[in-house]
Coordinates of C-alpha atoms in Angstrom, one line a residue:
X1 CA -46.2 -20.9 21.1
X2 CA -43.7 -23.1 19.4
X3 CA -40.7 -21.5 17.6
X4 CA -41.9 -22.8 14.2
X5 CA -45.2 -21.0 14.7
X6 CA -43.3 -17.8 15.6
X7 CA -41.2 -18.2 12.5
X8 CA -44.3 -18.7 10.3
X9 CA -45.9 -15.5 11.7
X10 CA -42.6 -13.5 11.1
X11 CA -42.4 -14.8 7.5
X12 CA -46.0 -13.9 6.8
X13 CA -45.5 -10.4 8.1
X14 CA -42.4 -9.9 6.0
X15 CA -43.9 -11.3 2.8
X16 CA -47.0 -9.1 3.2
X17 CA -44.8 -6.0 3.5
X18 CA -42.0 -6.6 1.0
X19 CA -41.6 -3.0 -0.2
X20 CA -41.6 -1.7 3.4
X21 CA -38.9 -4.4 4.3
X22 CA -36.8 -3.3 1.3
X23 CA -37.0 0.3 2.3
X24 CA -36.2 -0.5 5.9
X25 CA -33.2 -2.5 5.0
X26 CA -31.7 0.1 2.7
X27 CA -29.6 1.6 5.5
X28 CA -28.3 -1.8 6.4
X29 CA -27.5 -2.6 2.7
X30 CA -25.5 0.6 2.4
X31 CA -23.7 0.0 5.7
X32 CA -22.8 -3.6 4.8
X33 CA -21.6 -2.6 1.3
X34 CA -19.5 0.2 2.9
X35 CA -17.9 -2.1 5.4
X36 CA -17.0 -4.6 2.7
X37 CA -15.5 -1.9 0.5
X38 CA -13.6 -0.1 3.2
X39 CA -12.1 -3.3 4.5
X40 CA -11.1 -4.2 0.9
X41 CA -9.6 -0.7 0.4
X42 CA -7.7 -1.0 3.7
X43 CA -6.4 -4.5 2.7
X44 CA -5.3 -3.1 -0.6
X45 CA -3.5 -0.2 1.1
X46 CA -1.7 -2.7 3.4
X47 CA -0.8 -4.8 0.4
X48 CA 0.6 -1.8 -1.4
X49 CA 2.8 -1.0 1.6
X50 CA 3.9 -4.6 1.8
X51 CA 4.9 -4.5 -1.9
X52 CA 6.8 -1.3 -1.5
X53 CA 8.8 -2.6 1.5
X54 CA 9.1 -6.2 0.6
X55 CA 12.8 -5.9 -0.2
X56 CA 13.5 -3.4 2.5
X57 CA 15.4 -4.2 5.7
X58 CA 14.4 -2.3 8.8
X59 CA 18.1 -1.8 9.5
X60 CA 18.7 0.2 6.3
X61 CA 19.7 3.9 6.6
X62 CA 19.9 6.2 3.7
X63 CA 22.1 9.3 3.3
X64 CA 21.4 11.8 0.7
X65 CA 22.3 15.4 -0.3
X66 CA 20.1 17.3 -2.7
X67 CA 21.8 20.3 -4.3
X68 CA 19.8 23.2 -5.6
X69 CA 18.0 22.4 -8.8
X70 CA 19.4 25.5 -10.5
X71 CA 21.4 24.6 -13.5
X72 CA 20.1 21.0 -13.4
X73 CA 16.9 21.5 -15.4
X74 CA 18.3 19.4 -18.2
X75 CA 16.2 16.3 -18.3
X76 CA 19.3 14.2 -18.8
X77 CA 20.7 15.1 -15.4
X78 CA 20.2 12.9 -12.4
X79 CA 17.2 14.2 -10.5
X80 CA 16.5 16.9 -13.1
X81 CA 13.1 16.7 -14.7
X82 CA 12.3 13.2 -13.4
X83 CA 9.7 12.2 -10.8
X84 CA 11.9 11.3 -7.8
X85 CA 11.7 7.8 -6.8
X86 CA 13.5 4.5 -6.1
X87 CA 13.1 1.7 -8.6
X88 CA 11.1 -0.3 -6.1
X89 CA 8.4 2.2 -5.4
X90 CA 10.0 4.6 -2.9
X91 CA 9.9 8.3 -3.5
X92 CA 13.1 10.3 -2.9
X93 CA 14.9 10.6 -6.2
X94 CA 17.9 8.4 -5.5
X95 CA 18.8 4.8 -5.4
X96 CA 20.4 2.8 -2.7
X97 CA 22.3 -0.4 -3.2
X98 CA 25.4 -1.6 -4.9
X99 CA 28.5 -2.9 -3.4
X100 CA 32.2 -2.2 -3.9
X101 CA 34.9 -3.8 -5.9
X102 CA 36.7 -6.2 -3.6
X103 CA 35.0 -5.2 -0.4
X104 CA 35.3 -2.1 1.9
X105 CA 37.7 -1.2 4.6
X106 CA 36.9 -2.2 8.2
X107 CA 35.7 -5.6 7.2
X108 CA 32.4 -4.3 5.7
X109 CA 31.7 -6.1 2.5
X110 CA 29.5 -4.6 -0.2
X111 CA 26.0 -6.0 -0.5
X112 CA 26.4 -8.9 1.9
X113 CA 22.8 -8.6 3.1
X114 CA 19.6 -7.9 1.2
X115 CA 17.0 -5.2 1.6
X116 CA 18.9 -1.9 1.9
X117 CA 16.4 0.4 0.2
X118 CA 14.5 2.9 2.2
X119 CA 11.8 5.4 1.8
X120 CA 12.8 9.1 1.8
X121 CA 10.6 12.1 2.4
X122 CA 11.0 15.4 0.6
X123 CA 14.6 16.3 -0.3
X124 CA 16.5 18.6 2.0
X125 CA 18.8 21.2 0.3
X126 CA 22.0 21.4 2.4
X127 CA 24.4 24.3 2.5
X128 CA 27.6 23.8 0.5
X129 CA 29.8 26.2 2.5
X130 CA 32.4 26.2 -0.4
X131 CA 32.8 22.4 -0.2
X132 CA 31.8 19.7 -2.6
X133 CA 28.8 18.1 -0.9
X134 CA 28.2 15.5 -3.5
X135 CA 28.5 12.0 -2.0
X136 CA 31.3 9.8 -3.5
X137 CA 32.6 6.3 -3.3
X138 CA 35.4 7.6 -1.1
X139 CA 32.7 8.7 1.4
X140 CA 31.4 5.1 1.4
X141 CA 35.0 3.9 2.3
X142 CA 35.2 6.5 5.1
X143 CA 31.8 5.4 6.5
X144 CA 32.8 1.7 6.3
X145 CA 36.0 2.5 8.1
X146 CA 34.8 4.8 10.9
X147 CA 31.1 3.9 11.6
X148 CA 30.8 0.8 13.7
X149 CA 27.9 -1.7 13.9
X150 CA 27.2 -1.8 10.1
X151 CA 27.1 -4.7 7.7
X152 CA 27.5 -2.9 4.4
X153 CA 27.6 0.6 2.9
X154 CA 26.8 1.2 -0.8
X155 CA 26.3 4.0 -3.3
X156 CA 24.1 4.4 -6.4
X157 CA 22.4 7.1 -8.4
X158 CA 19.7 7.5 -11.0
X159 CA 18.4 9.8 -13.7
X160 CA 16.0 10.0 -16.6
X161 CA 17.5 9.6 -20.1
X162 CA 16.4 9.0 -23.7
X163 CA 16.6 5.3 -24.7
X164 CA 16.5 3.9 -28.2
X165 CA 16.5 0.3 -29.2
X166 CA 15.3 -2.4 -31.6
X167 CA 12.7 -1.0 -33.9
X168 CA 11.9 2.2 -31.9
X169 CA 11.4 5.2 -34.2
X170 CA 12.2 7.7 -31.6
X171 CA 13.7 7.9 -28.1
X172 CA 11.7 7.4 -25.0
X173 CA 12.7 8.4 -21.5
X174 CA 13.5 5.7 -18.9
X175 CA 15.1 5.7 -15.5
X176 CA 18.8 4.8 -15.7
X177 CA 20.4 3.6 -12.5
X178 CA 24.1 3.4 -11.8
X179 CA 24.9 0.5 -9.5
X180 CA 27.7 -1.7 -8.2
X181 CA 28.0 -5.5 -8.5
X182 CA 26.3 -6.3 -5.2
X183 CA 23.2 -4.2 -5.9
X184 CA 21.1 -7.1 -7.1
X185 CA 21.9 -9.0 -3.9
X186 CA 21.2 -6.0 -1.7
X187 CA 17.8 -5.3 -3.3
X188 CA 16.8 -8.9 -3.9
X189 CA 16.5 -8.5 -7.7
X190 CA 16.3 -11.7 -9.7
X191 CA 17.3 -12.3 -13.3
X192 CA 15.1 -14.1 -15.8
X193 CA 18.0 -14.2 -18.3
X194 CA 21.7 -13.3 -18.4
X195 CA 23.9 -11.8 -15.7
X196 CA 23.8 -8.6 -13.5
X197 CA 26.5 -5.9 -13.4
X198 CA 29.8 -7.6 -12.3
X199 CA 32.8 -6.2 -10.5
X200 CA 34.9 -6.1 -13.6
X201 CA 32.2 -4.1 -15.4
X202 CA 32.5 -1.2 -12.9
X203 CA 36.3 -1.5 -12.9
X204 CA 36.6 -1.4 -16.7
X205 CA 33.7 1.2 -17.2
X206 CA 32.0 -1.4 -19.5
X207 CA 29.2 -0.2 -21.6
X208 CA 26.7 -2.9 -20.6
X209 CA 23.3 -2.7 -19.1
X210 CA 20.5 -4.8 -17.5
X211 CA 16.9 -4.2 -18.3
X212 CA 13.8 -4.2 -16.0
X213 CA 11.1 -6.5 -17.2
X214 CA 8.7 -3.8 -18.4
X215 CA 11.5 -2.0 -20.3
X216 CA 12.4 -5.2 -22.0
X217 CA 8.7 -6.0 -22.9
X218 CA 8.1 -2.5 -24.2
X219 CA 11.2 -2.3 -26.4
X220 CA 12.0 -5.9 -27.4
X221 CA 9.0 -7.9 -26.5
X222 CA 10.9 -10.9 -25.0
X223 CA 13.9 -11.4 -22.9
X224 CA 15.4 -13.7 -25.4
X225 CA 15.2 -11.0 -28.1
X226 CA 16.7 -8.4 -25.8
X227 CA 19.7 -10.5 -24.6
X228 CA 22.9 -9.5 -26.2
X229 CA 21.2 -6.8 -28.2
X230 CA 22.3 -3.2 -28.3
X231 CA 20.5 -0.4 -26.5
X232 CA 21.3 3.3 -27.1
X233 CA 21.2 5.5 -24.1
X234 CA 21.8 9.2 -24.5
X235 CA 23.4 8.6 -27.8
X236 CA 25.8 5.8 -26.8
X237 CA 25.4 2.1 -27.4
X238 CA 25.3 -0.4 -24.5
X239 CA 25.1 -4.2 -24.7
X240 CA 22.3 -5.9 -22.8
X241 CA 23.8 -8.6 -20.6
X242 CA 20.7 -9.4 -18.5
X243 CA 16.9 -9.0 -18.0
X244 CA 15.3 -8.9 -14.6
X245 CA 12.3 -10.8 -13.4
X246 CA 9.1 -8.8 -12.9
X247 CA 8.6 -7.3 -9.4
X248 CA 5.1 -6.1 -10.1
X249 CA 3.5 -2.7 -9.9
X250 CA 4.0 -0.3 -7.1
X251 CA 1.7 2.5 -5.8
X252 CA 4.3 5.3 -5.9
X253 CA 7.7 6.0 -7.1
X254 CA 9.5 4.0 -9.8
X255 CA 9.5 0.2 -10.2
X256 CA 12.6 -1.8 -11.0
X257 CA 10.6 -3.1 -13.9
X258 CA 10.8 0.3 -15.5
X259 CA 14.6 0.9 -14.9
X260 CA 17.8 0.3 -16.9
X261 CA 20.8 -0.6 -14.8
X262 CA 24.4 0.4 -15.7
X263 CA 27.8 0.0 -14.0
X264 CA 28.0 3.0 -11.6
X265 CA 31.4 4.2 -13.0
X266 CA 30.1 4.0 -16.5
X267 CA 26.9 5.9 -15.7
X268 CA 28.9 8.5 -13.8
X269 CA 31.3 9.1 -16.7
X270 CA 28.9 9.1 -19.7
X271 CA 25.6 10.2 -18.1
X272 CA 25.6 11.8 -14.7
X273 CA 28.9 13.7 -14.8
X274 CA 29.3 16.5 -12.3
X275 CA 25.5 16.8 -11.8
X276 CA 25.4 13.5 -10.1
X277 CA 23.4 13.3 -6.9
X278 CA 24.0 9.8 -5.5
X279 CA 22.6 8.1 -2.4
X280 CA 24.6 6.1 0.2
X281 CA 22.8 3.3 1.9
X282 CA 24.1 1.8 5.1
X283 CA 22.8 -1.4 6.6
X284 CA 23.0 -1.7 10.4
X285 CA 24.0 -5.0 11.9
X286 CA 21.0 -4.9 14.2
X287 CA 17.8 -2.9 14.2
X288 CA 18.5 -1.9 17.8
X289 CA 21.7 -0.2 16.6
X290 CA 20.0 2.1 14.1
X291 CA 19.8 5.2 16.2
X292 CA 23.4 5.0 17.2
X293 CA 24.5 4.3 13.6
X294 CA 22.6 7.3 12.4
X295 CA 24.3 9.5 15.0
X296 CA 27.7 8.2 14.0
X297 CA 26.9 8.7 10.4
X298 CA 26.1 12.4 11.1
X299 CA 29.3 12.8 13.0
X300 CA 31.5 11.1 10.3
X301 CA 29.9 13.1 7.5
X302 CA 30.4 16.4 9.4
X303 CA 34.0 15.5 9.7
X304 CA 34.3 14.7 6.0
X305 CA 32.2 17.7 4.8
X306 CA 32.1 20.4 7.4
X307 CA 29.2 22.8 7.2
X308 CA 27.1 20.5 5.0
X309 CA 23.7 19.1 6.1
X310 CA 22.6 15.7 4.8
X311 CA 19.3 13.9 5.0
X312 CA 19.7 10.8 7.0
X313 CA 16.6 8.5 7.2
X314 CA 16.1 5.1 8.6
X315 CA 13.9 2.6 6.7
X316 CA 12.3 1.2 9.9
X317 CA 10.7 4.5 10.8
X318 CA 9.4 4.8 7.2
X319 CA 8.0 1.3 7.3
X320 CA 6.3 1.9 10.6
X321 CA 4.9 5.3 9.5
X322 CA 3.5 3.8 6.3
X323 CA 1.9 0.9 8.1
X324 CA 0.4 3.1 10.7
X325 CA -1.0 5.4 8.0
X326 CA -2.7 2.5 6.3
X327 CA -4.1 1.1 9.5
X328 CA -5.4 4.6 10.5
X329 CA -7.1 5.0 7.2
X330 CA -8.8 1.6 7.6
X331 CA -10.1 2.4 11.1
X332 CA -11.4 5.8 9.8
X333 CA -13.3 4.1 7.0
X334 CA -14.7 1.5 9.3
X335 CA -15.9 4.2 11.7
X336 CA -17.7 6.0 8.8
X337 CA -19.3 2.7 7.9
X338 CA -20.4 2.2 11.5
X339 CA -22.2 5.5 11.4
X340 CA -24.1 4.3 8.3
X341 CA -25.1 1.2 10.3
X342 CA -26.4 3.3 13.1
X343 CA -28.5 5.3 10.7
X344 CA -29.9 2.0 9.3
X345 CA -30.6 0.7 12.7
X346 CA -32.6 3.9 13.6
X347 CA -34.6 3.2 10.4
X348 CA -35.4 -0.3 11.6
X349 CA -36.4 0.9 15.0
X350 CA -38.7 3.5 13.6
X351 CA -40.4 1.0 11.3
X352 CA -40.9 -1.5 14.1
X353 CA -42.4 1.2 16.3
X354 CA -44.9 1.9 13.6
X355 CA -45.5 -1.8 13.2
X356 CA -46.2 -2.2 16.9
X357 CA -48.8 0.6 16.6
X358 CA -50.4 -1.0 13.5
X359 CA -50.4 -4.5 15.0
X360 CA -51.5 -3.7 18.6
X361 CA -54.8 -5.6 18.2
X362 CA -53.0 -8.6 16.7
X363 CA -50.7 -8.6 19.7
X364 CA -53.7 -8.4 22.0
X365 CA -55.3 -11.4 20.3
X366 CA -52.0 -13.4 20.5
X367 CA -51.8 -12.7 24.2
X368 CA -55.4 -13.6 24.7
X369 CA -54.7 -16.9 23.1
X370 CA -52.0 -17.6 25.6
X371 CA -48.8 -16.2 24.0
X372 CA -46.3 -15.1 26.6
X373 CA -44.2 -11.9 26.7
X374 CA -41.3 -14.0 25.6
X375 CA -43.2 -15.2 22.5
X376 CA -44.1 -11.6 21.5
X377 CA -40.5 -10.4 22.2
X378 CA -39.1 -13.2 20.2
X379 CA -41.4 -12.6 17.2
X380 CA -40.5 -8.9 16.9
X381 CA -36.8 -9.5 17.5
X382 CA -36.7 -12.2 14.8
X383 CA -38.5 -9.9 12.4
X384 CA -35.9 -7.2 13.1
X385 CA -33.1 -9.7 12.6
X386 CA -34.5 -11.1 9.4
X387 CA -34.7 -7.6 8.0
X388 CA -31.1 -6.7 9.0
X389 CA -29.7 -10.1 7.9
X390 CA -31.3 -9.6 4.5
X391 CA -29.8 -6.1 4.3
X392 CA -26.4 -7.5 5.3
X393 CA -26.4 -10.2 2.7
X394 CA -27.5 -7.9 -0.1
X395 CA -25.0 -5.3 1.1
X396 CA -22.1 -7.8 0.9
X397 CA -23.2 -8.7 -2.6
X398 CA -23.4 -5.0 -3.7
X399 CA -20.0 -4.2 -2.1
X400 CA -18.4 -7.2 -3.9
X401 CA -19.9 -6.2 -7.2
X402 CA -18.5 -2.6 -6.8
X403 CA -14.9 -3.7 -6.4
X404 CA -14.2 -4.1 -10.1
X405 CA -15.5 -0.5 -10.5
X406 CA -13.0 0.8 -7.9
X407 CA -10.2 -1.1 -9.6
X408 CA -10.8 0.8 -12.8
X409 CA -9.9 4.0 -11.0
X410 CA -6.5 2.6 -10.2
X411 CA -7.5 1.8 -6.6
X412 CA -6.2 -1.5 -5.2
X413 CA -9.0 -3.5 -3.4
X414 CA -8.7 -6.9 -2.0
X415 CA -11.8 -8.8 -0.9
X416 CA -11.4 -10.0 2.7
X417 CA -13.3 -12.8 4.4
X418 CA -12.9 -10.8 7.6
X419 CA -14.6 -7.8 6.0
X420 CA -17.6 -10.0 4.8
X421 CA -18.0 -11.5 8.3
X422 CA -17.7 -8.1 9.9
X423 CA -20.4 -6.7 7.7
X424 CA -22.8 -9.5 8.5
X425 CA -22.1 -9.3 12.2
X426 CA -22.7 -5.6 12.2
X427 CA -25.9 -6.1 10.3
X428 CA -27.2 -8.7 12.8
X429 CA -26.1 -6.7 15.9
X430 CA -27.8 -3.6 14.5
X431 CA -31.1 -5.4 14.0
X432 CA -30.9 -6.9 17.5
X433 CA -30.0 -3.7 19.3
X434 CA -32.3 -1.4 17.5
X435 CA -35.1 -3.9 17.4
X436 CA -35.1 -4.8 21.1
X437 CA -36.9 -1.7 22.5
X438 CA -39.8 -1.8 20.0
X439 CA -40.1 -5.6 20.7
X440 CA -40.0 -5.1 24.4
X441 CA -42.7 -2.4 24.1
X442 CA -44.9 -4.8 22.1
X443 CA -44.3 -7.6 24.7
X444 CA -45.4 -5.3 27.5
X445 CA -48.8 -4.5 26.1
X446 CA -51.7 -5.4 28.3
X447 CA -54.1 -7.8 26.4
X448 CA -57.4 -5.9 27.2
X449 CA -55.9 -2.5 26.3
X450 CA -54.4 -4.0 23.1
X451 CA -57.8 -5.5 22.1
X452 CA -59.6 -2.2 22.7
X453 CA -57.0 -0.2 20.8
X454 CA -58.5 1.7 17.9

């Protein structure tokens, strides 16, 4: 029998049993749709991780001390009453970045490399032991002087404060970040208009500020309108000297788009005060030196503040952990989708077994007319593959159609060509594997017995 004749027989059988084919392919449709969606969710998760770490150097190390929150409930205090997070999407409650005025001892210049933000886990409350455990700029100088193999060491801090500007009728809370001049270079921030905080601004305690793009849009509407305008923060006026480009949304923490940047010394004097909880970020010269630099940091800080425990976290480990978490989630979701495919394949196999029983006499007639075992095997395998391919195509269409629905629930999904191909391949393989045994059973029927079948 020619292949075209086999195809014609397969098509006739499928068209005469449309409803049965549709029910048979439901498992494949669900499996294919699931594969497309889980790959899209996995790609979205990876994109979120990439967004969070796009300005992060694997050699960045963060040092932070979190005092007891007692007495810091006032929303205006740094860390008090605000959801901890870096402007840039990293949880932790502090900001890293900045530079120093005129460089640091030991040949380590402030902010000479980009990407010194890192992800922190939950804050660790150290023991004060009758010493002031709050990190200071003097600690940055000590670290720069005594810790080898580092490129830069910087300090910054953040808090939530009431902001009033333009035609706002009442204050709204925004994240205010105290930084040094090199902060923009360290974190790869770009300006759409104006200038960033300069060295003289921190030296003179200037009351100037730089707005994130979203803050600018919400208060002023445009960067041109915001530039050189006055913004009131916690009851004091600050002149806007620059507006940042948008960095886009992030999945967690605080975005630079939603932050207001002040000179560190100005923020320390007028906003943070004695409640300040700053973060020091150190950038290792080489990723391979990170463990040794972390050890030297711990030794140096122990000498500076005996009896105090600080949280020291390297960005590379956080990046790796976040990426592994996203990959693990993707594999888990694909495994779940594979189970759905197996269920769908069992459905196809059951239907084909029933079909063999129903068409035994037809098979006997075909064999009596000269059809070989290979012809019968090919016919049933092609029928199985057509059903599974149909289910795969419909499943891909259903999965793609459901993506906008998931997006409405603040879930990031990104359609992947690889996901579509994987869904189709799974569908075809499922039809082939689960259709082979019924097809082989049909091909093995003896013509006389098949013709005498009741």
